[in-house]
PDB file of C-alpha atoms in Angstrom:
ATOM      1  CA  MET A   1       0.138  -0.160   0.422  1.00  0.00           C
ATOM      2  CA  SER A   2       0.895   3.221  -0.670  1.00  0.00           C
ATOM      3  CA  PHE A   3       0.639   6.307   1.198  1.00  0.00           C
ATOM      4  CA  SER A   4       0.732   9.981   0.569  1.00  0.00           C
ATOM      5  CA  VAL A   5       1.483  13.138   2.580  1.00  0.00           C
ATOM      6  CA  ILE A   6       0.167  16.504   2.071  1.00  0.00           C
ATOM      7  CA  ASN A   7       2.391  19.431   3.007  1.00  0.00           C
ATOM      8  CA  VAL A   8       0.877  22.230   5.078  1.00  0.00           C
ATOM      9  CA  VAL A   9       1.395  25.796   5.380  1.00  0.00           C
ATOM     10  CA  ARG A  10       4.180  26.095   3.274  1.00  0.00           C
ATOM     11  CA  ASN A  11       4.389  30.089   2.691  1.00  0.00           C
ATOM     12  CA  VAL A  12       3.012  31.368   6.578  1.00  0.00           C
ATOM     13  CA  SER A  13       5.373  33.922   7.575  1.00  0.00           C
ATOM     14  CA  ARG A  14       6.316  33.340  11.809  1.00  0.00           C
ATOM     15  CA  HIS A  15       5.435  36.927  11.786  1.00  0.00           C
ATOM     16  CA  ALA A  16       1.762  36.263  10.914  1.00  0.00           C
ATOM     17  CA  LEU A  17       1.031  33.063  12.253  1.00  0.00           C
ATOM     18  CA  PRO A  18      -2.263  32.319  14.286  1.00  0.00           C
ATOM     19  CA  ALA A  19      -1.307  31.676  18.158  1.00  0.00           C
ATOM     20  CA  SER A  20      -3.554  28.313  17.722  1.00  0.00           C
ATOM     21  CA  MET A  21      -1.357  26.751  15.094  1.00  0.00           C
ATOM     22  CA  ARG A  22       2.050  27.623  16.155  1.00  0.00           C
ATOM     23  CA  SER A  23       2.211  24.666  18.772  1.00  0.00           C
ATOM     24  CA  ILE A  24       1.345  22.327  15.956  1.00  0.00           C
ATOM     25  CA  LEU A  25       3.369  23.512  13.402  1.00  0.00           C
ATOM     26  CA  SER A  26       6.246  23.751  15.880  1.00  0.00           C
ATOM     27  CA  LYS A  27       6.400  19.924  15.459  1.00  0.00           C
ATOM     28  CA  PRO A  28       8.134  18.329  12.515  1.00  0.00           C
ATOM     29  CA  ILE A  29       4.744  15.520  11.763  1.00  0.00           C
ATOM     30  CA  THR A  30       4.862  16.277   8.095  1.00  0.00           C
ATOM     31  CA  ARG A  31       8.585  15.598   7.756  1.00  0.00           C
ATOM     32  CA  SER A  32       8.605  12.295   9.552  1.00  0.00           C
ATOM     33  CA  LEU A  33       5.365  10.937   7.856  1.00  0.00           C
ATOM     34  CA  TRP A  34       7.183  11.570   4.500  1.00  0.00           C
ATOM     35  CA  TYR A  35      10.275  10.327   5.402  1.00  0.00           C
ATOM     36  CA  MET A  36       7.916   6.948   6.593  1.00  0.00           C
ATOM     37  CA  SER A  37       6.142   6.732   3.501  1.00  0.00           C
ATOM     38  CA  ASN A  38       8.591   7.609   0.484  1.00  0.00           C
ATOM     39  CA  PRO A  39      10.592   4.410   0.026  1.00  0.00           C
ATOM     40  CA  THR A  40      12.471   6.363  -2.682  1.00  0.00           C
ATOM     41  CA  ASN A  41      14.388   8.408  -0.282  1.00  0.00           C
ATOM     42  CA  GLN A  42      17.534   5.901   0.842  1.00  0.00           C
ATOM     43  CA  PHE A  43      20.837   6.072   1.323  1.00  0.00           C
ATOM     44  CA  VAL A  44      22.809   4.073  -1.715  1.00  0.00           C
ATOM     45  CA  PRO A  45      26.522   3.633  -0.623  1.00  0.00           C
ATOM     46  CA  THR A  46      29.047   4.337  -3.554  1.00  0.00           C
ATOM     47  CA  LYS A  47      32.356   2.298  -4.410  1.00  0.00           C
ATOM     48  CA  LEU A  48      34.105   5.541  -4.376  1.00  0.00           C
ATOM     49  CA  SER A  49      33.558   6.697  -1.362  1.00  0.00           C
ATOM     50  CA  PRO A  50      33.389   5.206   2.379  1.00  0.00           C
ATOM     51  CA  ALA A  51      30.672   7.806   3.100  1.00  0.00           C
ATOM     52  CA  PHE A  52      27.295   7.202   2.021  1.00  0.00           C
ATOM     53  CA  LYS A  53      25.664   9.757  -0.657  1.00  0.00           C
ATOM     54  CA  HIS A  54      22.275  10.672  -1.814  1.00  0.00           C
ATOM     55  CA  THR A  55      21.366   9.170  -4.923  1.00  0.00           C
ATOM     56  CA  PRO A  56      19.834  11.863  -7.237  1.00  0.00           C
ATOM     57  CA  LEU A  57      15.867  10.851  -7.593  1.00  0.00           C
ATOM     58  CA  SER A  58      16.212  12.953 -11.542  1.00  0.00           C
ATOM     59  CA  PRO A  59      19.226  13.996 -14.063  1.00  0.00           C
ATOM     60  CA  SER A  60      18.972  17.696 -13.064  1.00  0.00           C
ATOM     61  CA  CYS A  61      17.639  19.399 -10.395  1.00  0.00           C
ATOM     62  CA  PRO A  62      14.515  21.480 -10.783  1.00  0.00           C
ATOM     63  CA  CYS A  63      16.314  24.469  -9.105  1.00  0.00           C
ATOM     64  CA  GLY A  64      18.213  25.322 -12.199  1.00  0.00           C
ATOM     65  CA  GLU A  65      20.554  27.482  -9.999  1.00  0.00           C
ATOM     66  CA  CYS A  66      22.562  24.709  -8.110  1.00  0.00           C
ATOM     67  CA  ARG A  67      25.946  22.540  -7.862  1.00  0.00           C
ATOM     68  CA  GLY A  68      25.876  19.216  -6.864  1.00  0.00           C
ATOM     69  CA  VAL A  69      23.245  16.479  -6.150  1.00  0.00           C
ATOM     70  CA  HIS A  70      20.343  17.272  -4.181  1.00  0.00           C
ATOM     71  CA  THR A  71      18.120  14.286  -2.630  1.00  0.00           C
ATOM     72  CA  ARG A  72      14.253  14.881  -2.452  1.00  0.00           C
ATOM     73  CA  GLY A  73      14.503  16.307   1.409  1.00  0.00           C
ATOM     74  CA  ASP A  74      16.989  19.218  -0.566  1.00  0.00           C
ATOM     75  CA  LYS A  75      14.800  19.923  -2.976  1.00  0.00           C
ATOM     76  CA  GLU A  76      11.642  20.399  -0.499  1.00  0.00           C
ATOM     77  CA  LEU A  77      13.626  21.983   1.918  1.00  0.00           C
ATOM     78  CA  ILE A  78      14.919  24.722  -0.958  1.00  0.00           C
ATOM     79  CA  GLU A  79      11.213  25.029  -2.529  1.00  0.00           C
ATOM     80  CA  PHE A  80       9.961  25.820   1.379  1.00  0.00           C
ATOM     81  CA  LEU A  81      12.855  28.391   2.040  1.00  0.00           C
ATOM     82  CA  SER A  82      12.071  30.442  -1.342  1.00  0.00           C
ATOM     83  CA  GLU A  83       8.429  30.450  -0.121  1.00  0.00           C
ATOM     84  CA  GLU A  84       9.561  31.511   3.292  1.00  0.00           C
ATOM     85  CA  ILE A  85      11.887  34.007   2.653  1.00  0.00           C
ATOM     86  CA  ALA A  86       9.717  35.619   0.384  1.00  0.00           C
ATOM     87  CA  ALA A  87       6.662  35.570   2.694  1.00  0.00           C
ATOM     88  CA  GLU A  88       8.995  37.370   5.421  1.00  0.00           C
ATOM     89  CA  LYS A  89      10.274  40.063   3.341  1.00  0.00           C
ATOM     90  CA  LYS A  90       6.541  41.250   2.761  1.00  0.00           C
ATOM     91  CA  GLY A  91       6.541  41.881   6.503  1.00  0.00           C
ATOM     92  CA  MET A  92       9.937  43.208   6.734  1.00  0.00           C
ATOM     93  CA  SER A  93      10.351  46.791   8.189  1.00  0.00           C
ATOM     94  CA  LYS A  94      11.020  49.068   5.614  1.00  0.00           C
ATOM     95  CA  ALA A  95      12.603  51.735   7.679  1.00  0.00           C
ATOM     96  CA  ARG A  96      16.150  52.034   7.694  1.00  0.00           C
ATOM     97  CA  PRO A  97      18.191  51.034  10.710  1.00  0.00           C
ATOM     98  CA  VAL A  98      18.150  53.474  13.594  1.00  0.00           C
ATOM     99  CA  ALA A  99      21.614  55.193  14.537  1.00  0.00           C
ATOM    100  CA  ASN A 100      20.406  56.790  17.769  1.00  0.00           C
ATOM    101  CA  LEU A 101      17.684  55.913  19.912  1.00  0.00           C
ATOM    102  CA  ASP A 102      16.587  58.417  22.252  1.00  0.00           C
ATOM    103  CA  GLY A 103      19.887  60.236  22.876  1.00  0.00           C
ATOM    104  CA  PHE A 104      21.976  56.632  22.718  1.00  0.00           C
ATOM    105  CA  ASP A 105      24.440  55.917  20.035  1.00  0.00           C
ATOM    106  CA  VAL A 106      23.148  52.609  18.266  1.00  0.00           C
ATOM    107  CA  LYS A 107      25.683  49.920  17.124  1.00  0.00           C
ATOM    108  CA  HIS A 108      25.076  46.650  15.567  1.00  0.00           C
ATOM    109  CA  ASN A 109      27.336  43.529  15.904  1.00  0.00           C
ATOM    110  CA  GLY A 110      25.555  40.539  14.417  1.00  0.00           C
ATOM    111  CA  SER A 111      22.923  39.468  17.283  1.00  0.00           C
ATOM    112  CA  GLU A 112      24.033  42.240  19.685  1.00  0.00           C
ATOM    113  CA  ILE A 113      22.640  45.434  20.215  1.00  0.00           C
ATOM    114  CA  VAL A 114      25.059  48.278  21.829  1.00  0.00           C
ATOM    115  CA  LEU A 115      23.588  51.989  22.857  1.00  0.00           C
ATOM    116  CA  SER A 116      25.669  54.067  24.898  1.00  0.00           C
ATOM    117  CA  LYS A 117      25.403  57.891  25.918  1.00  0.00           C
ATOM    118  CA  LYS A 118      26.861  60.305  28.371  1.00  0.00           C
ATOM    119  CA  PHE A 119      25.041  61.839  31.264  1.00  0.00           C
ATOM    120  CA  ASN A 120      27.075  63.986  33.821  1.00  0.00           C
ATOM    121  CA  ASP A 121      30.265  62.698  34.287  1.00  0.00           C
ATOM    122  CA  GLU A 122      28.917  59.118  33.864  1.00  0.00           C
ATOM    123  CA  GLN A 123      28.886  56.790  31.159  1.00  0.00           C
ATOM    124  CA  ILE A 124      25.689  54.695  30.227  1.00  0.00           C
ATOM    125  CA  GLU A 125      26.031  51.543  27.722  1.00  0.00           C
ATOM    126  CA  ILE A 126      23.258  49.074  27.682  1.00  0.00           C
ATOM    127  CA  THR A 127      23.980  45.824  25.638  1.00  0.00           C
ATOM    128  CA  VAL A 128      20.962  43.828  24.110  1.00  0.00           C
ATOM    129  CA  ASN A 129      21.412  40.244  22.580  1.00  0.00           C
ATOM    130  CA  VAL A 130      18.532  39.403  20.649  1.00  0.00           C
ATOM    131  CA  ASN A 131      19.032  35.621  20.388  1.00  0.00           C
ATOM    132  CA  HIS A 132      16.266  33.781  21.859  1.00  0.00           C
ATOM    133  CA  SER A 133      14.007  37.033  22.601  1.00  0.00           C
ATOM    134  CA  VAL A 134      10.946  36.484  19.898  1.00  0.00           C
ATOM    135  CA  ASP A 135       8.049  35.259  21.505  1.00  0.00           C
ATOM    136  CA  ALA A 136       4.242  35.797  20.238  1.00  0.00           C
ATOM    137  CA  ASP A 137       2.968  39.362  21.536  1.00  0.00           C
ATOM    138  CA  ILE A 138      -0.776  38.508  22.347  1.00  0.00           C
ATOM    139  CA  SER A 139      -2.272  41.438  24.605  1.00  0.00           C
ATOM    140  CA  GLU A 140      -5.910  40.122  24.470  1.00  0.00           C
ATOM    141  CA  GLU A 141      -7.704  36.640  24.506  1.00  0.00           C
ATOM    142  CA  VAL A 142      -7.708  35.160  20.571  1.00  0.00           C
ATOM    143  CA  ASP A 143     -11.098  33.879  20.206  1.00  0.00           C
ATOM    144  CA  ASN A 144     -10.157  30.804  17.913  1.00  0.00           C
ATOM    145  CA  LYS A 145     -13.403  30.109  16.558  1.00  0.00           C
ATOM    146  CA  ALA A 146     -13.791  33.329  15.283  1.00  0.00           C
ATOM    147  CA  ASP A 147     -13.630  34.067  10.890  1.00  0.00           C
ATOM    148  CA  ASN A 148     -10.504  35.975  11.038  1.00  0.00           C
ATOM    149  CA  PRO A 149      -8.725  35.437  14.661  1.00  0.00           C
ATOM    150  CA  PRO A 150      -6.336  38.121  14.953  1.00  0.00           C
ATOM    151  CA  GLN A 151      -2.714  37.162  14.457  1.00  0.00           C
ATOM    152  CA  ALA A 152      -0.032  36.934  16.729  1.00  0.00           C
ATOM    153  CA  GLU A 153       2.524  39.657  16.566  1.00  0.00           C
ATOM    154  CA  MET A 154       6.073  38.174  16.763  1.00  0.00           C
ATOM    155  CA  LYS A 155       8.391  40.828  19.144  1.00  0.00           C
ATOM    156  CA  SER A 156      11.729  40.205  20.563  1.00  0.00           C
ATOM    157  CA  LYS A 157      11.819  41.243  24.397  1.00  0.00           C
ATOM    158  CA  PRO A 158      15.124  40.689  25.015  1.00  0.00           C
ATOM    159  CA  HIS A 159      17.136  40.829  28.476  1.00  0.00           C
ATOM    160  CA  PHE A 160      19.489  43.975  28.593  1.00  0.00           C
ATOM    161  CA  GLU A 161      22.410  45.005  30.471  1.00  0.00           C
ATOM    162  CA  VAL A 162      22.294  48.925  31.660  1.00  0.00           C
ATOM    163  CA  LYS A 163      26.093  49.760  33.091  1.00  0.00           C
ATOM    164  CA  LEU A 164      26.291  53.624  34.697  1.00  0.00           C
ATOM    165  CA  MET A 165      30.157  53.765  34.821  1.00  0.00           C
ATOM    166  CA  LYS A 166      32.328  56.801  36.031  1.00  0.00           C
ATOM    167  CA  GLY A 167      36.172  55.795  35.393  1.00  0.00           C
ATOM    168  CA  ASN A 168      36.301  52.346  36.851  1.00  0.00           C
ATOM    169  CA  GLN A 169      33.634  52.452  39.039  1.00  0.00           C
ATOM    170  CA  VAL A 170      30.667  50.346  37.720  1.00  0.00           C
ATOM    171  CA  THR A 171      26.938  50.244  38.759  1.00  0.00           C
ATOM    172  CA  ARG A 172      25.352  47.610  36.617  1.00  0.00           C
ATOM    173  CA  PHE A 173      21.911  46.448  36.276  1.00  0.00           C
ATOM    174  CA  ALA A 174      20.681  42.871  34.853  1.00  0.00           C
ATOM    175  CA  CYS A 175      16.947  43.724  33.361  1.00  0.00           C
ATOM    176  CA  SER A 176      14.055  42.136  31.520  1.00  0.00           C
ATOM    177  CA  TYR A 177      10.712  42.262  30.002  1.00  0.00           C
ATOM    178  CA  ILE A 178       7.695  41.616  32.313  1.00  0.00           C
ATOM    179  CA  GLN A 179       6.052  38.882  30.059  1.00  0.00           C
ATOM    180  CA  ASP A 180       3.020  39.148  31.530  1.00  0.00           C
ATOM    181  CA  ALA A 181       1.684  41.526  33.846  1.00  0.00           C
ATOM    182  CA  GLY A 182      -1.760  40.362  34.382  1.00  0.00           C
ATOM    183  CA  GLU A 183      -4.560  42.418  35.663  1.00  0.00           C
ATOM    184  CA  PRO A 184      -3.632  45.810  36.193  1.00  0.00           C
ATOM    185  CA  VAL A 185      -3.059  46.543  40.265  1.00  0.00           C
ATOM    186  CA  GLU A 186      -4.704  49.719  41.757  1.00  0.00           C
ATOM    187  CA  ASP A 187      -1.973  52.413  42.510  1.00  0.00           C
ATOM    188  CA  ALA A 188       0.963  49.949  41.121  1.00  0.00           C
ATOM    189  CA  PRO A 189       3.532  50.890  38.768  1.00  0.00           C
ATOM    190  CA  ASN A 190       2.873  49.742  35.331  1.00  0.00           C
ATOM    191  CA  ASP A 191       6.733  48.974  34.330  1.00  0.00           C
ATOM    192  CA  ILE A 192       7.004  46.842  31.928  1.00  0.00           C
ATOM    193  CA  PHE A 193      10.667  45.751  32.588  1.00  0.00           C
ATOM    194  CA  THR A 194      12.035  44.634  36.161  1.00  0.00           C
ATOM    195  CA  ILE A 195      15.671  45.002  37.842  1.00  0.00           C
ATOM    196  CA  ASP A 196      16.730  41.823  38.098  1.00  0.00           C
ATOM    197  CA  GLU A 197      19.971  41.982  39.297  1.00  0.00           C
ATOM    198  CA  LEU A 198      22.433  44.543  40.819  1.00  0.00           C
ATOM    199  CA  ALA A 199      25.846  44.659  40.824  1.00  0.00           C
ATOM    200  CA  VAL A 200      28.504  47.488  42.257  1.00  0.00           C
ATOM    201  CA  TYR A 201      32.350  46.558  41.140  1.00  0.00           C
ATOM    202  CA  GLU A 202      35.445  48.277  39.559  1.00  0.00           C
ATOM    203  CA  ASP A 203      36.827  47.143  36.089  1.00  0.00           C
ATOM    204  CA  LYS A 204      35.178  43.697  35.130  1.00  0.00           C
ATOM    205  CA  HIS A 205      32.228  42.171  36.262  1.00  0.00           C
ATOM    206  CA  ASN A 206      33.000  38.179  36.886  1.00  0.00           C
ATOM    207  CA  ASP A 207      32.155  35.208  38.335  1.00  0.00           C
ATOM    208  CA  GLN A 208      33.111  36.384  41.834  1.00  0.00           C
ATOM    209  CA  THR A 209      31.592  40.133  41.725  1.00  0.00           C
ATOM    210  CA  TYR A 210      28.990  39.658  44.097  1.00  0.00           C
ATOM    211  CA  ALA A 211      25.435  40.779  42.887  1.00  0.00           C
ATOM    212  CA  VAL A 212      21.851  40.982  44.608  1.00  0.00           C
ATOM    213  CA  ALA A 213      18.787  39.570  43.044  1.00  0.00           C
ATOM    214  CA  GLY A 214      16.227  42.656  42.419  1.00  0.00           C
ATOM    215  CA  ASP A 215      13.072  40.828  43.795  1.00  0.00           C
ATOM    216  CA  ILE A 216      14.686  40.954  47.174  1.00  0.00           C
ATOM    217  CA  LEU A 217      15.726  44.829  48.093  1.00  0.00           C
ATOM    218  CA  ASP A 218      13.673  47.138  50.054  1.00  0.00           C
ATOM    219  CA  GLY A 219      10.446  48.141  48.025  1.00  0.00           C
ATOM    220  CA  TYR A 220      11.297  52.008  48.471  1.00  0.00           C
ATOM    221  CA  MET A 221      15.370  51.224  47.374  1.00  0.00           C
ATOM    222  CA  TYR A 222      13.834  49.231  43.798  1.00  0.00           C
ATOM    223  CA  ASP A 223      11.497  52.145  43.520  1.00  0.00           C
ATOM    224  CA  LEU A 224      14.530  54.703  43.706  1.00  0.00           C
ATOM    225  CA  LEU A 225      16.658  52.365  41.620  1.00  0.00           C
ATOM    226  CA  MET A 226      13.913  52.490  38.813  1.00  0.00           C
ATOM    227  CA  ASN A 227      14.144  56.504  39.378  1.00  0.00           C
ATOM    228  CA  LEU A 228      17.606  56.333  38.696  1.00  0.00           C
ATOM    229  CA  LEU A 229      17.264  54.755  35.792  1.00  0.00           C
ATOM    230  CA  GLU A 230      14.088  56.716  34.031  1.00  0.00           C
ATOM    231  CA  GLU A 231      16.022  59.793  35.115  1.00  0.00           C
ATOM    232  CA  ARG A 232      18.914  58.559  32.955  1.00  0.00           C
ATOM    233  CA  GLY A 233      16.627  57.769  29.923  1.00  0.00           C
ATOM    234  CA  VAL A 234      15.869  54.120  30.869  1.00  0.00           C
ATOM    235  CA  SER A 235      11.835  54.445  31.390  1.00  0.00           C
ATOM    236  CA  ASN A 236       9.244  52.491  29.876  1.00  0.00           C
ATOM    237  CA  GLU A 237       8.886  54.380  26.636  1.00  0.00           C
ATOM    238  CA  PHE A 238      12.192  53.557  25.953  1.00  0.00           C
ATOM    239  CA  ALA A 239      12.192  49.940  26.647  1.00  0.00           C
ATOM    240  CA  GLU A 240       9.250  50.074  24.442  1.00  0.00           C
ATOM    241  CA  LYS A 241      11.421  51.644  21.554  1.00  0.00           C
ATOM    242  CA  LEU A 242      14.098  49.432  22.620  1.00  0.00           C
ATOM    243  CA  SER A 243      11.952  46.073  22.049  1.00  0.00           C
ATOM    244  CA  ASP A 244      10.587  47.859  18.709  1.00  0.00           C
ATOM    245  CA  LEU A 245      14.671  48.187  17.643  1.00  0.00           C
ATOM    246  CA  ALA A 246      15.558  44.658  19.140  1.00  0.00           C
ATOM    247  CA  THR A 247      12.358  43.090  16.873  1.00  0.00           C
ATOM    248  CA  LYS A 248      13.355  44.707  13.485  1.00  0.00           C
ATOM    249  CA  ARG A 249      17.203  43.387  14.059  1.00  0.00           C
ATOM    250  CA  GLU A 250      16.083  39.747  15.046  1.00  0.00           C
ATOM    251  CA  HIS A 251      13.946  39.777  12.017  1.00  0.00           C
ATOM    252  CA  HIS A 252      16.634  41.087   9.555  1.00  0.00           C
ATOM    253  CA  LEU A 253      18.965  38.631  10.836  1.00  0.00           C
ATOM    254  CA  PHE A 254      16.548  35.629  10.805  1.00  0.00           C
ATOM    255  CA  ILE A 255      16.035  36.534   6.809  1.00  0.00           C
ATOM    256  CA  ASN A 256      19.520  36.610   6.672  1.00  0.00           C
ATOM    257  CA  LEU A 257      19.671  32.904   8.369  1.00  0.00           C
ATOM    258  CA  LEU A 258      17.394  31.517   5.938  1.00  0.00           C
ATOM    259  CA  GLU A 259      19.235  32.900   2.953  1.00  0.00           C
ATOM    260  CA  SER A 260      22.325  31.431   3.878  1.00  0.00           C
ATOM    261  CA  LEU A 261      20.938  28.456   4.618  1.00  0.00           C
ATOM    262  CA  GLN A 262      19.216  28.249   1.260  1.00  0.00           C
ATOM    263  CA  SER A 263      22.528  28.966  -0.328  1.00  0.00           C
ATOM    264  CA  PHE A 264      24.173  26.130   1.659  1.00  0.00           C
ATOM    265  CA  VAL A 265      21.470  23.599   0.199  1.00  0.00           C
ATOM    266  CA  GLN A 266      21.748  24.774  -2.919  1.00  0.00           C
ATOM    267  CA  GLY A 267      25.615  24.571  -2.915  1.00  0.00           C
ATOM    268  CA  LYS A 268      26.389  28.013  -3.787  1.00  0.00           C
TER     269      LYS A 268
END
């Protein structure tokens, strides 16, 4: 008996995927069933090499732009990547990368973003890494039974580090976004980020540097520290803009990754 498997949702951008589908599509069910139901996708040994090589399914590859031998899996992946890249580019921000954000100079280095500025006699440096920082941003409950349910927006909310430097003395704040604030509490601050850790040291931070968790600090002291950051420009409004900056950067890097993977598989 022969089996066939229908590949589902090839051209849906991860930035436009309904929240109800993300957990299902994240599992490689289609790929596993495809391999079980296609006996033609096999490894065949060759006498020219001790390694195993894939037997080509046709004399030439339909993509017409590659070199070397492609397996059926290669061709499927190349086709998917072409459609995925096109879909991601449709949702890509057209705005140019900013060089300044609320008075902070912005520099990109791969997945890392560094923002810096002077404040009185201090040098302020904020460091962000966008790796593993993206998740669905759903502000309201989604009705999955609706004809056109709202689509979850993918937002980068990375941990970030704020360093206030005077000479070789450094006060370091490790901060993170509040992922789910829940129901608002009357008279409570509407902070969108929190101080996770505080350390004060000279020169460089290392494993021997003492640090205290933000959630065990005296409540009044914690509020004063948040005020200190806000006076230096690290406010809720700034944190929102920082998240937008990180989201655009992460999306750009994701598309680059897809294109690099496509070139690798094609053998370019």
